[in-house]
PDB file of C-alpha atoms in Angstrom:
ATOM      1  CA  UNK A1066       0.000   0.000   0.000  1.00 56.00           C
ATOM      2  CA  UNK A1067       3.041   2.293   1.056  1.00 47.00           C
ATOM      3  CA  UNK A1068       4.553   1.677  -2.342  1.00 48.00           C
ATOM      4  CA  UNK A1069       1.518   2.372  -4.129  1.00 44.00           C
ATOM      5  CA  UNK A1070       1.235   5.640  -2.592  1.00 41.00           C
ATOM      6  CA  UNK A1071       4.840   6.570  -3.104  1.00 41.00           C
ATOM      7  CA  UNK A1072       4.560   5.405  -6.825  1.00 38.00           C
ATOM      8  CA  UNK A1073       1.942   7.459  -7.911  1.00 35.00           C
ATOM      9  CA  UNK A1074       3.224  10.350  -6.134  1.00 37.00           C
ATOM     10  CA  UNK A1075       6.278  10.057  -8.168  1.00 39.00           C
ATOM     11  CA  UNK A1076       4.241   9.695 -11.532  1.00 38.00           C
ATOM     12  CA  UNK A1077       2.571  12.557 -10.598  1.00 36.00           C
ATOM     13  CA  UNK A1078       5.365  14.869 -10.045  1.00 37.00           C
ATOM     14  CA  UNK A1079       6.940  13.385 -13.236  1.00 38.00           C
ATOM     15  CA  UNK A1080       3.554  14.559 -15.276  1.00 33.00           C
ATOM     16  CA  UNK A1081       3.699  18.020 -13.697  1.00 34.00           C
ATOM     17  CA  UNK A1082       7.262  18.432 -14.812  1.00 38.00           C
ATOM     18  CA  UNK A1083       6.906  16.883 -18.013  1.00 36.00           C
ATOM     19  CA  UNK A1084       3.658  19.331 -18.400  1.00 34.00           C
ATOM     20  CA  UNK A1085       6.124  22.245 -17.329  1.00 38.00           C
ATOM     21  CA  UNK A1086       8.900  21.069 -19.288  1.00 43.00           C
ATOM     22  CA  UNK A1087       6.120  20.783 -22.319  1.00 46.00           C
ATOM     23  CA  UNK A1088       4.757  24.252 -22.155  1.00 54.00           C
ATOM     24  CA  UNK A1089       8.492  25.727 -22.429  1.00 74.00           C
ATOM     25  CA  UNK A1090       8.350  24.431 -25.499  1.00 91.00           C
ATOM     26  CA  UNK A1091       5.799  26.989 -27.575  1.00 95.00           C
ATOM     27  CA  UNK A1092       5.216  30.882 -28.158  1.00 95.00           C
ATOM     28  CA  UNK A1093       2.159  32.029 -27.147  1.00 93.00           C
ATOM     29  CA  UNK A1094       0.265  28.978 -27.285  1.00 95.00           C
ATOM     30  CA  UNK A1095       1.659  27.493 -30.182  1.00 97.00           C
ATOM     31  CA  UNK A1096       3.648  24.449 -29.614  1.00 97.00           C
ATOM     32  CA  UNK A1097       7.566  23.944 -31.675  1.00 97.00           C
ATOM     33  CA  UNK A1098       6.934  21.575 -34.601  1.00 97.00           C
ATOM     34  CA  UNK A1099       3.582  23.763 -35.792  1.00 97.00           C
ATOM     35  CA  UNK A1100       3.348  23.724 -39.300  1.00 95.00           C
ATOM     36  CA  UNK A1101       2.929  27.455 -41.331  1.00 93.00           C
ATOM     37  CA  UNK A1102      -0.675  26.881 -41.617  1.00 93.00           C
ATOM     38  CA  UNK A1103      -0.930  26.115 -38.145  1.00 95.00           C
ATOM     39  CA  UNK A1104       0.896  29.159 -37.017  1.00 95.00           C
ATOM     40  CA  UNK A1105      -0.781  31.549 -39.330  1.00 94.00           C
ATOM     41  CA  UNK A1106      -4.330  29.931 -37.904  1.00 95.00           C
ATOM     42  CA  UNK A1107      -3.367  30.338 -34.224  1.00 96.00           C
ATOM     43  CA  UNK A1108      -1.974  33.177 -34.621  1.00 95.00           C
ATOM     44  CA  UNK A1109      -5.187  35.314 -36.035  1.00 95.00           C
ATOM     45  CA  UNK A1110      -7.430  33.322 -33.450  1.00 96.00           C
ATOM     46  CA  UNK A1111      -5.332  36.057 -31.307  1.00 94.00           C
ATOM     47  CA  UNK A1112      -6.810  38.637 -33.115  1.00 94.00           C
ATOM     48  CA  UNK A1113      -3.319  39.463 -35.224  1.00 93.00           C
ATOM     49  CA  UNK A1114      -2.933  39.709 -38.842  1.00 91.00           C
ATOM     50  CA  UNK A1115       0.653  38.133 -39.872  1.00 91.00           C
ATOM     51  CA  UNK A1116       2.595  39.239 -43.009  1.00 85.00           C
ATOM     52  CA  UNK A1117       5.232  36.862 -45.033  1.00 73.00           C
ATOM     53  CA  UNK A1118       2.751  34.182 -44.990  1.00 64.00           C
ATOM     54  CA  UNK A1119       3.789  33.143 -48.419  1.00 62.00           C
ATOM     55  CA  UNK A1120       6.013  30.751 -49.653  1.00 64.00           C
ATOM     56  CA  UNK A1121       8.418  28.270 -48.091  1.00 67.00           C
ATOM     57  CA  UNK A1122      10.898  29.656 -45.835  1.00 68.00           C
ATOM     58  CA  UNK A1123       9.745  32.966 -45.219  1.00 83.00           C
ATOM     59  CA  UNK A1124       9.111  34.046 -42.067  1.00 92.00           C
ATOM     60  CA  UNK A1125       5.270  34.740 -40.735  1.00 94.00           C
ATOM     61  CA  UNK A1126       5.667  38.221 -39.054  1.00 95.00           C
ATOM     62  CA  UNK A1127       3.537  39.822 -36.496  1.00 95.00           C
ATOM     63  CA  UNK A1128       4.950  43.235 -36.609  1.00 94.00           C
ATOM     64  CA  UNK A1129       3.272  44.434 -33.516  1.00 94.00           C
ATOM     65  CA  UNK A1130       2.218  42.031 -30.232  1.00 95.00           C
ATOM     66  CA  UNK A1131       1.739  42.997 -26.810  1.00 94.00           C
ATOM     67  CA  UNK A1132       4.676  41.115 -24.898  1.00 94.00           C
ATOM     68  CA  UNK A1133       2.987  41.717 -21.596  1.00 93.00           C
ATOM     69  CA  UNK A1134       3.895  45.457 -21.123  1.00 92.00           C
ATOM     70  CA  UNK A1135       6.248  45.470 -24.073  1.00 95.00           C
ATOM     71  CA  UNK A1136       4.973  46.178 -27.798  1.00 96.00           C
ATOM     72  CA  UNK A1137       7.106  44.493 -29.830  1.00 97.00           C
ATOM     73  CA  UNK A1138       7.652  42.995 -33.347  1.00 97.00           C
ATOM     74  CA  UNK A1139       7.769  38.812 -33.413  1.00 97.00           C
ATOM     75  CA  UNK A1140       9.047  36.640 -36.326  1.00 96.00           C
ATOM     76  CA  UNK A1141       7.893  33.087 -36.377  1.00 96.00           C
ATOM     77  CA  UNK A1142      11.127  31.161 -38.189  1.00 95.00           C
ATOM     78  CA  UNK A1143      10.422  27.709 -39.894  1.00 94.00           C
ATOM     79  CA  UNK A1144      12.628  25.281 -40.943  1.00 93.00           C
ATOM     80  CA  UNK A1145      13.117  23.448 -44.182  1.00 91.00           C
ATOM     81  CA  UNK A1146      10.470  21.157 -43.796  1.00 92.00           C
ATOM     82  CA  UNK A1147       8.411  24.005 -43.228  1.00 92.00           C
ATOM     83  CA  UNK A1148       7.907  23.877 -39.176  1.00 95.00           C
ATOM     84  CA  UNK A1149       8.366  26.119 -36.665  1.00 96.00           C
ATOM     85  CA  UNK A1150      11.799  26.128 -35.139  1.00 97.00           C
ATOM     86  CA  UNK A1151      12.318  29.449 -33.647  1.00 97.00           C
ATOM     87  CA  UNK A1152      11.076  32.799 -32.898  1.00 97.00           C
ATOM     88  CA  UNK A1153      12.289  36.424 -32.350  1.00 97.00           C
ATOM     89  CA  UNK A1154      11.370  39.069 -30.622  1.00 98.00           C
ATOM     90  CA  UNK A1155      12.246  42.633 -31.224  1.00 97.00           C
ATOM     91  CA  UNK A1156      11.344  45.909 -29.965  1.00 97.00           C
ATOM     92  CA  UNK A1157      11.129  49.073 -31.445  1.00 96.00           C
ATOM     93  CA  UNK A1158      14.384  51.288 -32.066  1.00 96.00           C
ATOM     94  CA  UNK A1159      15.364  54.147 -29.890  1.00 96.00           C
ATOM     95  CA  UNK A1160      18.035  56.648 -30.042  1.00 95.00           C
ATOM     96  CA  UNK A1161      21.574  57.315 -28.219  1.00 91.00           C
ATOM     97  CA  UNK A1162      19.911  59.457 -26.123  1.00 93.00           C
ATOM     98  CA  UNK A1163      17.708  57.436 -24.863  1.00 94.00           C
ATOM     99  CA  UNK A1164      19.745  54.045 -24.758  1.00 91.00           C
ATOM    100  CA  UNK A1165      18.605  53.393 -20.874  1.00 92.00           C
ATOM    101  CA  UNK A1166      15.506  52.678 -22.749  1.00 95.00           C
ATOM    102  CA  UNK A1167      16.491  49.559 -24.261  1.00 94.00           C
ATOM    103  CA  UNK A1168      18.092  48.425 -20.889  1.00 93.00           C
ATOM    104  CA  UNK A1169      14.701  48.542 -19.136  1.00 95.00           C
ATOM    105  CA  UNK A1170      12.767  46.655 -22.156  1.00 96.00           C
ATOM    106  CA  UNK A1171      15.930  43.820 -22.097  1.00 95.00           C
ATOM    107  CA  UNK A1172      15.334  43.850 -18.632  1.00 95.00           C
ATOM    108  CA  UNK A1173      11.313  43.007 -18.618  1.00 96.00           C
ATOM    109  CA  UNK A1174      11.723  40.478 -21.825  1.00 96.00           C
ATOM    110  CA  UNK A1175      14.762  38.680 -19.300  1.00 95.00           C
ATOM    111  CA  UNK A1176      12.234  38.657 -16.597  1.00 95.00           C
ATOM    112  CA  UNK A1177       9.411  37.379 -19.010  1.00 95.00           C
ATOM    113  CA  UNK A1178      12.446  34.373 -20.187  1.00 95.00           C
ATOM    114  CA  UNK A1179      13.390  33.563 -16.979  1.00 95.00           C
ATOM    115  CA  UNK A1180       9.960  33.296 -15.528  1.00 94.00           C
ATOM    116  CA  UNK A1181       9.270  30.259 -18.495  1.00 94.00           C
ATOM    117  CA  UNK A1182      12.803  29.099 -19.086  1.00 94.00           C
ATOM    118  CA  UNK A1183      14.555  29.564 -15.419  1.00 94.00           C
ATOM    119  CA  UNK A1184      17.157  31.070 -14.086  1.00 93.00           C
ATOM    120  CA  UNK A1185      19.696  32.729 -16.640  1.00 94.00           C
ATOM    121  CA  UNK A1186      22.793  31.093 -16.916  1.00 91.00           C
ATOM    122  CA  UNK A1187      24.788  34.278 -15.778  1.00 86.00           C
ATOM    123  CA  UNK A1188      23.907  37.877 -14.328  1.00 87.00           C
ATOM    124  CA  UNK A1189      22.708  40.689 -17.136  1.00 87.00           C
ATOM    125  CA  UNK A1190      26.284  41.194 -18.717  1.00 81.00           C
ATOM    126  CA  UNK A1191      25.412  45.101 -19.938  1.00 78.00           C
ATOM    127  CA  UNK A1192      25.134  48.388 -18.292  1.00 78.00           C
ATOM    128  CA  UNK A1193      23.861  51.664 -20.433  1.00 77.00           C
ATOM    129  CA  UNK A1194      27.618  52.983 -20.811  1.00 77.00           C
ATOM    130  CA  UNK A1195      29.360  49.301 -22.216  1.00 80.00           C
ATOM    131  CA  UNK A1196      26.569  49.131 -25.047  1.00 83.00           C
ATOM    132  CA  UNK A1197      28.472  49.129 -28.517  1.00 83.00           C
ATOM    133  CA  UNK A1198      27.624  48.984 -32.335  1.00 86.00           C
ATOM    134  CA  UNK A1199      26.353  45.112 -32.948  1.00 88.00           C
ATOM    135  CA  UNK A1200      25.060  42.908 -31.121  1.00 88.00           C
ATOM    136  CA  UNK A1201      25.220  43.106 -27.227  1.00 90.00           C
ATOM    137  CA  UNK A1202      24.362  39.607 -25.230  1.00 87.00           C
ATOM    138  CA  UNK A1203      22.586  40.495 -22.052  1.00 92.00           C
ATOM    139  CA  UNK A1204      21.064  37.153 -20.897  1.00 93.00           C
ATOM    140  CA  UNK A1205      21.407  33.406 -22.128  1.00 94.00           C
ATOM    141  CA  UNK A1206      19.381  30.357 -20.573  1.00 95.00           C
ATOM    142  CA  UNK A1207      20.502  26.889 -20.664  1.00 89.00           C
ATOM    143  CA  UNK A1208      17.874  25.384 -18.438  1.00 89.00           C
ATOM    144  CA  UNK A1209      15.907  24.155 -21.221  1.00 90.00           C
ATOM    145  CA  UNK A1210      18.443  21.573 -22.937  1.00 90.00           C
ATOM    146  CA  UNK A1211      16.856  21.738 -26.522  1.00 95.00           C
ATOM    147  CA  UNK A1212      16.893  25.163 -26.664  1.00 96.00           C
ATOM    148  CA  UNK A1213      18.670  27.928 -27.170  1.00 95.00           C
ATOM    149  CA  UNK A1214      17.469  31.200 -25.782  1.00 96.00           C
ATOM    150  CA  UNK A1215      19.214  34.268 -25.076  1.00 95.00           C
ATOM    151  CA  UNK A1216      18.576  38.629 -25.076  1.00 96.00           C
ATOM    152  CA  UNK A1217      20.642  40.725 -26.628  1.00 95.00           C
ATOM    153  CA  UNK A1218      20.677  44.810 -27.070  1.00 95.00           C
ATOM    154  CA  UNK A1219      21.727  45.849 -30.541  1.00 95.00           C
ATOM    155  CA  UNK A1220      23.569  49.180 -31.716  1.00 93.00           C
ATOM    156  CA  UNK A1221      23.230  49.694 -35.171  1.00 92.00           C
ATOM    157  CA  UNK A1222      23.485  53.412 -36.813  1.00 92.00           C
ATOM    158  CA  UNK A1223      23.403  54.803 -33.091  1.00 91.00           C
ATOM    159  CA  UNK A1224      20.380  53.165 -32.822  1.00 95.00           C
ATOM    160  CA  UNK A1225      19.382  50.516 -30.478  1.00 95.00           C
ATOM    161  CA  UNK A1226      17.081  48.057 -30.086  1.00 96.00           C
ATOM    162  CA  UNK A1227      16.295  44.516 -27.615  1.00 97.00           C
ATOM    163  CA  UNK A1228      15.992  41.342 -29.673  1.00 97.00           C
ATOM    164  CA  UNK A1229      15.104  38.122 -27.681  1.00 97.00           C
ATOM    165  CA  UNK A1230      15.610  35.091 -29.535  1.00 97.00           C
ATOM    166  CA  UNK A1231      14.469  31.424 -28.928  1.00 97.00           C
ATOM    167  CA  UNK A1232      15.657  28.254 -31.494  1.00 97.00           C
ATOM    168  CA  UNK A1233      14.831  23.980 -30.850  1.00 97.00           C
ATOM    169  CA  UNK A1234      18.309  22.826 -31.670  1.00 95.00           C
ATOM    170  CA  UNK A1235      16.175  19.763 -32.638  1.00 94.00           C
ATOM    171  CA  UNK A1236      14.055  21.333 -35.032  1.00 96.00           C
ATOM    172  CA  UNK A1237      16.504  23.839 -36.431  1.00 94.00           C
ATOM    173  CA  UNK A1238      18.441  20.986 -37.688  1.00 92.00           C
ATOM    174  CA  UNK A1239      15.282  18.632 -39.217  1.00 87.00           C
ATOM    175  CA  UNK A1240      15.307  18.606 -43.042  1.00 74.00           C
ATOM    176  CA  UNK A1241      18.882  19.392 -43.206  1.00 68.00           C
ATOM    177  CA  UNK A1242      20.439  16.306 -43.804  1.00 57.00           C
ATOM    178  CA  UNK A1243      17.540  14.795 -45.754  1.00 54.00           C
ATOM    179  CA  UNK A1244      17.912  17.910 -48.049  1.00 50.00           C
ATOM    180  CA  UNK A1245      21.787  17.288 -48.116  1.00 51.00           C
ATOM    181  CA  UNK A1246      20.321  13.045 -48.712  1.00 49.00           C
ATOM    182  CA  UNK A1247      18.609  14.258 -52.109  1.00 49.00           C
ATOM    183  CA  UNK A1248      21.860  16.325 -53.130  1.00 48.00           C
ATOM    184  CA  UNK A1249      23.735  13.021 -52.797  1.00 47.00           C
ATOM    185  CA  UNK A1250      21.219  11.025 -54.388  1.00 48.00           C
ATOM    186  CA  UNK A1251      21.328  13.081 -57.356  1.00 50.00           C
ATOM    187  CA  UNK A1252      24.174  11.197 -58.982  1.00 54.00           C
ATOM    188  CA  UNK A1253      22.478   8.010 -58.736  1.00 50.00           C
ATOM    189  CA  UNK A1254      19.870   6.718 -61.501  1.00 48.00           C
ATOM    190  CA  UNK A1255      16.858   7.494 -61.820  1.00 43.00           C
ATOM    191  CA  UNK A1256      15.610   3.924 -62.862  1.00 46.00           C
TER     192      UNK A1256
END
């Protein structure tokens, strides 16, 4: 009886974690692996009208969503068998003057990351005055092994801007080598 008890308590925690450990794994609702149509569907359910929704490979943007307090621009990435893989997150661009400004917004979307992917592997790495032309890494996670997450401030024309960016390793890398399978194939009869 004991057992019993101490076995479905540990298949319990093991579906809440695998539940948490699930919903990590979308944006907004819409799980990694989504196909275009899928992600252009869900996304005006939300009341959103996407652009790029054509052809393979393109991108379906949102060029404004409410990221909790945070207007910002998202980009739903697919991969070459047409499934989403990744998404970005940018906000709007500010000038030198007012660089603080993109400080504050990669602090909320850090905040936003670390409340669904964990703690950040290290402490914000920028300050206002360190903030150079390119691309500035503020926060990375690693909690979430299959993906790759990380904030970043970016200088470009003495303009500056947050970008938050989230990729499935696993996903990133399906189609690739069955594309690079055809390529080989190629020299081999048709008949």
């Amino acid at each position: 009886m004991f057992r019993n008890i101490i076995v479905l308590l540990l298949l319990a925690l093991s579906m809440e974690a695998f539940a948490q450990r699930n919903g990590e794994l979308e944006f907004a609702g819409i799980p990694f692996g989504a196909s275009r149509e899928t992600v252009i569907e869900e996304v005006m359910k939300m009341g959103y009208e996407p652009f790029g929704q054509m052809g393979k490979g393109e991108r379906v943007v949102l060029p404004m969503f409410n990221f909790g307090e945070l207007p910002v621009q998202v980009s739903f990435i697919f991969n070459a068998n047409d499934k989403f893989y990744a998404f970005e997150i940018r906000t709007g661009k500010v000038e030198a003057s007012r660089r603080f400004k993109a400080i504050e917004a990669a602090e909320y979307m850090s905040e936003q990351f670390t409340l669904k992917y964990g703690k950040p592997s290290q402490a914000p790495t920028l300050v206002e005055s360190a903030i150079k032309e390119g691309r500035n890494n503020y926060q990375e996670w690693f909690g979430v092994k299959v993906l790759n997450a990380f904030t970043a401030v970016v200088g470009k024309s003495n303009r500056y801007f947050v970008l938050g960016y989230v990729e499935h390793r696993t996903l990133a890398k399906e189609g690739l080598s069955q594309k690079k399978g055809k390529e080989k194939g190629s020299d081999q009869p048709v008949f």
